[in-house]
Coordinates of C-alpha atoms and ligand atoms in Angstrom, one line a residue:
M1 CA 222.2 166.5 23.6
T2 CA 224.8 168.3 25.7
T3 CA 224.2 171.9 26.7
M4 CA 226.9 174.6 26.9
L5 CA 226.5 174.7 30.6
Q6 CA 227.3 171.0 30.9
T7 CA 230.4 171.5 28.7
M8 CA 231.5 174.5 30.8
L9 CA 231.3 172.5 34.1
G10 CA 232.0 169.0 32.8
L11 CA 228.5 167.9 33.8
E12 CA 227.2 164.6 32.5
L13 CA 223.6 165.5 33.0
P14 CA 221.7 168.8 32.7
I15 CA 220.2 168.4 36.2
I16 CA 220.9 170.8 39.1
Q17 CA 219.8 169.5 42.5
A18 CA 218.2 172.7 44.0
P19 CA 219.9 173.9 47.2
M20 CA 217.4 173.4 50.0
A21 CA 218.4 174.9 53.4
G22 CA 217.0 173.0 56.4
V23 CA 216.3 169.7 54.6
Q24 CA 219.6 168.6 53.2
G25 CA 223.3 168.7 53.6
H26 CA 226.4 167.2 51.9
A27 CA 224.9 163.7 51.5
L28 CA 222.2 164.7 48.9
A29 CA 224.6 167.0 47.1
A30 CA 227.3 164.3 46.8
A31 CA 224.8 161.7 45.6
V32 CA 223.6 163.9 42.8
S33 CA 227.1 165.1 41.8
N34 CA 228.2 161.5 41.7
A35 CA 225.3 160.5 39.5
G36 CA 226.4 163.1 36.9
G37 CA 224.2 166.1 37.9
L38 CA 225.2 169.1 39.9
G39 CA 224.7 168.6 43.7
S40 CA 224.1 171.7 45.8
L41 CA 225.0 172.5 49.4
P42 CA 222.7 175.1 51.0
C43 CA 224.7 177.2 53.4
A44 CA 222.1 179.8 54.6
M45 CA 221.5 178.1 57.9
L46 CA 225.1 177.1 58.6
D47 CA 227.5 178.9 61.0
A48 CA 231.2 178.9 60.1
A49 CA 232.0 175.7 62.0
A50 CA 229.0 173.8 60.4
L51 CA 229.9 175.2 56.9
K52 CA 233.5 174.0 57.3
A53 CA 232.3 170.5 58.4
E54 CA 229.8 170.2 55.5
L55 CA 232.4 171.3 52.9
T56 CA 234.9 168.8 54.3
A57 CA 232.3 166.0 54.2
L58 CA 231.2 166.9 50.7
Q59 CA 234.7 166.9 49.4
A60 CA 235.3 163.5 51.0
Q61 CA 232.2 162.1 49.2
T62 CA 232.7 163.4 45.7
T63 CA 235.4 164.6 43.3
R64 CA 232.8 165.9 40.9
P65 CA 231.8 169.6 40.6
F66 CA 229.3 170.9 43.1
N67 CA 227.5 174.1 43.9
V68 CA 227.4 175.9 47.3
N69 CA 224.5 178.3 47.8
F70 CA 224.1 181.4 50.0
F71 CA 221.4 183.9 50.8
C72 CA 222.7 187.5 50.3
H73 CA 220.0 189.7 52.0
A74 CA 220.9 192.8 53.9
P75 CA 220.2 192.1 57.6
P76 CA 217.4 194.4 58.7
A77 CA 217.5 196.7 61.6
P78 CA 215.6 195.2 64.5
D79 CA 212.3 196.9 64.9
A80 CA 211.0 196.5 68.5
A81 CA 207.5 197.7 67.7
R82 CA 207.0 195.3 64.9
E83 CA 208.5 192.5 66.9
A84 CA 206.0 193.3 69.7
R85 CA 203.0 193.3 67.2
W86 CA 204.3 189.9 65.9
R87 CA 204.4 188.4 69.3
A88 CA 201.0 189.8 70.1
A89 CA 199.6 188.0 67.0
L90 CA 201.2 184.8 68.2
A91 CA 200.2 185.2 71.9
P92 CA 197.1 182.9 71.7
Y93 CA 199.3 180.2 70.3
Y94 CA 201.9 180.7 73.0
A95 CA 199.1 180.4 75.6
E96 CA 197.8 177.2 74.0
H97 CA 201.2 175.6 74.1
G98 CA 202.2 176.9 77.6
I99 CA 205.1 178.9 76.2
D100 CA 206.4 181.9 78.1
A101 CA 206.7 184.5 75.4
A102 CA 209.2 186.6 77.4
S103 CA 211.7 183.7 77.3
I104 CA 212.0 183.6 73.5
P105 CA 215.2 185.2 72.3
A106 CA 214.9 187.5 69.2
G107 CA 217.5 186.9 66.6
P108 CA 218.3 186.1 63.0
G109 CA 217.4 182.7 61.5
R110 CA 219.4 182.9 58.3
R111 CA 222.9 184.4 57.7
P112 CA 223.9 186.3 54.6
F113 CA 227.1 185.5 52.7
D114 CA 230.0 187.2 54.4
A115 CA 233.9 187.5 54.3
E116 CA 234.3 184.6 56.7
A117 CA 232.3 182.3 54.4
A118 CA 234.2 183.5 51.4
E119 CA 237.5 182.7 53.1
L120 CA 236.3 179.2 53.9
L121 CA 235.3 178.6 50.3
A122 CA 238.6 179.8 49.0
A123 CA 240.2 176.7 50.4
V124 CA 237.7 174.4 48.8
R125 CA 237.2 176.1 45.4
P126 CA 233.7 174.9 44.6
A127 CA 232.9 174.9 40.8
V128 CA 229.8 177.0 41.3
V129 CA 228.7 179.5 44.0
S130 CA 225.0 180.4 43.7
F131 CA 223.1 183.2 45.5
H132 CA 219.4 183.8 46.3
F133 CA 218.0 187.4 46.7
G134 CA 220.4 189.1 44.3
L135 CA 224.2 189.3 44.8
P136 CA 226.5 190.1 47.6
S137 CA 228.8 193.2 47.6
P138 CA 231.2 193.6 44.6
E139 CA 234.1 193.1 47.1
L140 CA 232.7 189.7 48.2
L141 CA 231.9 188.7 44.7
A142 CA 235.5 189.5 43.6
Q143 CA 236.7 187.2 46.4
V144 CA 234.6 184.4 45.0
R145 CA 235.7 185.0 41.5
A146 CA 239.3 185.1 42.5
W147 CA 239.6 181.3 42.6
G148 CA 237.6 180.9 39.4
A149 CA 234.2 179.9 40.7
R150 CA 231.2 180.3 38.4
V151 CA 228.6 182.7 40.0
W152 CA 224.9 182.0 39.6
S153 CA 221.9 183.7 41.0
S154 CA 218.1 183.4 40.9
A155 CA 215.8 185.7 38.8
T156 CA 212.1 185.7 39.2
T157 CA 211.5 188.3 36.5
V158 CA 213.1 189.4 33.2
D159 CA 214.3 192.6 34.9
E160 CA 216.1 190.6 37.6
A161 CA 217.7 188.4 35.0
R162 CA 219.0 191.5 33.1
W163 CA 220.2 193.1 36.4
L164 CA 222.2 189.9 37.1
E165 CA 223.6 189.7 33.6
A166 CA 224.8 193.4 33.9
R167 CA 226.7 192.4 37.0
G168 CA 228.6 189.6 35.3
V169 CA 226.9 186.4 36.6
D170 CA 227.8 183.2 34.7
A171 CA 224.2 181.8 34.6
V172 CA 220.7 182.7 35.8
V173 CA 218.3 180.4 37.6
A174 CA 214.9 181.4 36.3
Q175 CA 212.7 180.6 39.3
G176 CA 209.0 180.3 38.5
V177 CA 206.2 181.0 41.0
E178 CA 205.6 177.2 41.3
A179 CA 208.9 176.7 43.1
G180 CA 209.1 175.4 46.7
G181 CA 210.9 177.4 49.3
H182 CA 211.9 181.1 49.2
R183 CA 211.4 183.2 46.2
G184 CA 214.7 184.7 45.1
M185 CA 212.9 187.9 44.2
F186 CA 215.0 191.0 44.9
L187 CA 213.9 193.9 42.7
A188 CA 210.2 193.5 43.2
D189 CA 208.2 192.5 46.3
D190 CA 204.8 192.0 44.8
I191 CA 204.0 188.3 44.8
A192 CA 200.8 188.9 42.8
T193 CA 202.8 189.6 39.7
Q194 CA 205.2 186.7 40.0
V195 CA 205.5 184.5 36.8
G196 CA 205.2 180.8 36.2
T197 CA 208.2 178.8 35.1
F198 CA 207.2 178.1 31.5
A199 CA 206.1 181.7 31.0
L200 CA 209.3 183.1 32.6
L201 CA 211.8 180.8 31.1
P202 CA 211.5 181.6 27.3
Q203 CA 211.4 185.3 28.1
V204 CA 214.6 185.2 30.2
V205 CA 216.2 183.0 27.5
R206 CA 215.4 185.8 25.0
A207 CA 216.4 188.6 27.3
V208 CA 219.9 187.5 28.3
K209 CA 222.9 185.9 26.6
L210 CA 223.7 183.6 29.5
P211 CA 222.8 180.0 30.2
V212 CA 219.4 179.9 31.9
I213 CA 218.5 177.2 34.4
A214 CA 214.8 176.5 34.8
A215 CA 213.4 176.0 38.4
G216 CA 210.0 175.6 39.7
G217 CA 207.5 172.7 39.4
I218 CA 209.8 170.5 37.4
A219 CA 209.3 167.1 38.9
D220 CA 209.9 164.4 36.3
A221 CA 211.6 163.5 33.0
D222 CA 208.8 165.2 30.8
G223 CA 209.2 168.4 32.8
V224 CA 213.0 168.4 32.3
A225 CA 212.6 167.7 28.6
A226 CA 210.1 170.5 28.3
A227 CA 212.4 173.0 30.1
L228 CA 215.2 172.1 27.7
A229 CA 212.9 172.5 24.7
L230 CA 212.1 176.0 25.9
G231 CA 215.8 176.9 25.9
A232 CA 216.9 176.0 29.4
A233 CA 220.6 174.9 29.7
A234 CA 219.6 172.7 32.7
A235 CA 216.7 172.0 35.1
Q236 CA 217.0 172.8 38.8
V237 CA 214.9 170.4 40.7
G238 CA 214.1 170.7 44.4
T239 CA 210.9 169.3 45.7
A240 CA 211.2 166.0 43.9
Y241 CA 214.4 165.2 46.0
L242 CA 212.7 165.7 49.4
L243 CA 211.9 162.1 50.0
C244 CA 215.3 160.7 49.0
P245 CA 217.0 158.9 51.8
E246 CA 220.0 161.3 51.5
A247 CA 217.8 164.3 52.3
T248 CA 217.4 165.3 56.0
T249 CA 213.7 166.1 55.5
S250 CA 211.9 165.5 58.8
T251 CA 209.5 162.5 59.2
L252 CA 206.6 165.1 59.6
H253 CA 207.6 166.9 56.4
R254 CA 207.9 163.6 54.5
A255 CA 204.5 162.5 55.7
A256 CA 202.9 165.8 54.6
L257 CA 204.6 165.6 51.2
Q258 CA 202.9 162.2 50.7
S259 CA 199.5 163.3 51.9
D260 CA 196.7 165.0 49.9
A261 CA 197.6 168.2 51.8
A262 CA 200.7 168.6 49.6
R263 CA 198.4 169.6 46.7
T264 CA 197.7 172.8 48.5
T265 CA 200.7 175.1 48.8
A266 CA 200.9 178.9 49.1
L267 CA 203.5 181.6 49.4
T268 CA 203.8 182.7 53.0
N269 CA 206.1 185.2 54.8
L270 CA 205.1 184.0 58.3
Y271 CA 208.0 181.7 58.9
T272 CA 210.9 183.9 58.0
G273 CA 209.6 187.3 56.8
R274 CA 210.1 186.7 53.1
P275 CA 207.7 184.9 50.7
A276 CA 208.4 181.2 50.5
R277 CA 206.2 178.4 49.1
G278 CA 205.1 175.6 51.4
I279 CA 202.2 173.2 52.2
V280 CA 199.4 175.2 53.8
T281 CA 199.5 174.8 57.6
R282 CA 197.3 176.0 60.4
L283 CA 199.5 179.0 61.0
M284 CA 199.2 180.0 57.3
R285 CA 195.5 179.5 57.3
E286 CA 194.9 181.5 60.5
L287 CA 197.4 184.4 60.2
G288 CA 198.1 184.6 56.5
P289 CA 199.5 183.1 54.3
M290 CA 201.0 186.7 53.8
S291 CA 200.9 189.2 56.7
D292 CA 202.1 192.7 57.3
V293 CA 202.7 191.8 60.9
A294 CA 205.5 189.4 60.3
P295 CA 208.9 191.1 60.9
A296 CA 211.4 191.6 58.1
F297 CA 213.5 188.6 56.8
P298 CA 214.9 186.7 58.6
L299 CA 213.6 188.0 61.9
A300 CA 210.1 186.4 61.8
T301 CA 211.7 183.0 62.5
A302 CA 212.7 183.4 66.2
A303 CA 209.2 183.9 67.5
I304 CA 207.9 180.9 65.6
A305 CA 210.6 178.5 66.7
P306 CA 209.3 177.5 70.1
L307 CA 205.8 177.0 68.7
R308 CA 207.2 174.8 66.0
A309 CA 209.2 172.8 68.5
A310 CA 206.2 172.4 70.9
A311 CA 203.8 171.3 68.1
E312 CA 206.3 169.0 66.5
K313 CA 206.9 167.3 69.9
R314 CA 203.3 166.2 69.7
G315 CA 203.5 165.2 66.1
S316 CA 201.9 168.3 64.6
G317 CA 203.2 170.4 61.7
D318 CA 200.8 173.3 62.5
F319 CA 203.7 175.7 62.9
S320 CA 206.3 174.0 60.7
P321 CA 207.5 175.4 57.4
L322 CA 206.7 172.5 55.1
W323 CA 208.4 173.9 52.1
A324 CA 207.3 172.3 48.8
G325 CA 206.6 173.4 45.3
Q326 CA 203.3 173.2 43.4
N327 CA 204.2 169.8 41.9
V328 CA 205.0 167.0 44.4
T329 CA 204.2 164.2 42.0
G330 CA 207.8 163.5 41.4
C331 CA 208.7 163.0 45.0
K332 CA 210.1 159.5 45.4
A333 CA 211.7 157.7 48.3
V334 CA 214.5 156.4 46.1
P335 CA 218.3 157.1 46.2
A336 CA 219.0 160.5 44.8
G337 CA 221.3 159.1 42.1
E338 CA 218.5 157.0 40.8
L339 CA 216.1 159.9 40.7
T340 CA 218.7 162.1 38.9
R341 CA 219.1 159.5 36.2
E342 CA 215.3 159.1 35.9
L343 CA 215.0 162.8 35.4
V344 CA 216.9 162.8 32.1
A345 CA 215.1 159.8 30.5
R346 CA 213.0 161.9 28.1
I347 CA 215.7 164.3 26.7
P348 CA 215.9 163.7 23.0
G349 CA 219.3 162.2 22.0
Ligands
FMN401 C1 212.7 172.8 51.1 C2 213.2 173.8 50.2 C3 214.3 174.7 50.6 C4 214.8 175.6 49.7 N1 215.9 176.3 50.1 C5 216.6 177.1 49.2 C6 217.9 177.6 49.5 O1 218.4 177.5 50.6 N2 218.5 178.4 48.6 C7 218.0 178.6 47.3 O2 218.6 179.2 46.5 N3 216.8 178.0 47.0 C8 216.1 177.3 47.9 N4 214.9 176.7 47.5 C9 214.4 176.9 46.2 C10 215.1 176.0 45.2 O3 216.3 176.5 44.8 C11 214.3 175.9 43.8 O4 214.0 177.2 43.3 C12 213.0 175.1 43.9 O5 213.1 174.0 44.7 C13 212.5 174.7 42.5 O6 211.2 174.4 42.5 P1 210.6 172.9 42.9 O7 210.8 172.8 44.4 O8 209.2 172.9 42.5 O9 211.5 171.9 42.2 C14 214.3 175.7 48.4 C15 213.3 174.9 48.0 C16 212.7 174.0 48.8 C17 211.6 173.1 48.3

């Protein structure tokens, strides 16, 4: 069985390796693309020089199609009062770790898609450019479309899928609440009403005329086959790739994924300001997992960074974002190409 999306992109397998900022770069993307899936390069945490270097390395390692992924949030106005409340909430932890709070710079932790990035991409012409948190401005989008890239974005509700279709995207990633990392939600901010993958997927398939890619909790060949049976054009798999040697997942994160703790994940806004799913940590237990005190995305990150660094130095993930979805059973320390081929083993011929 070959889906329309595969034909459109010349993809051998209906597997999209989920872009995962902070835990992978070109090596994982190239391995998956070379295995016949669609590898993804997450760009949200790359400055222009790093983006250029990653794109060059990715092009050197694959001639197959790949996806580059960006966040497209509107940067918030800094709010000194909120930042002060956030630092006050973290003060006991600073004291515990001997950190001088006054020395911590404020500043963004994630950069939205911008004209500079669009220009860099024009020279590379990736087959797919995907966005999280809606879409960038029509002008930026026109720049991306100018070289013929397919544009994708995440939808966590039927309304978001319809909104994206109305703005001309080429495919929608239906992201269920099980998914690891940030929720792509952009029309709603209530996490209590977020929908599971296999409830969301068939509703989105019915609501839009576009190819729909299923994401969230899909960790093995049965999950992929189930997603395709429910109308998905492909499965987007993230967490299952985190132990692959090509991922840059930290030793600490890898150990957590392989421990019993990985069965307990929650959505938290403490690490960045937006809800994202990760393994429950001490910070999440003691201050959240959701908190009104955390500054707006992505401003929460700066104040956590020194705590994370200090704790990690002594081998503790108490203050680390250990992003993971609700299903870690597919995580395997095998080459990503091998995992990609395993994921398609149960698709009916
Ligand atoms: C560690 C991690 C980082 C992520 N970073 C991004 C990102 O940069 N951009 C994005 O669109 N999605 C990101 N996601 C979400 C994935 O695109 C996808 O929705 C999710 O991995 C699917 O669920 P699963 O993890 O259960 O497979 C991330 C997920 C994880 C686990």
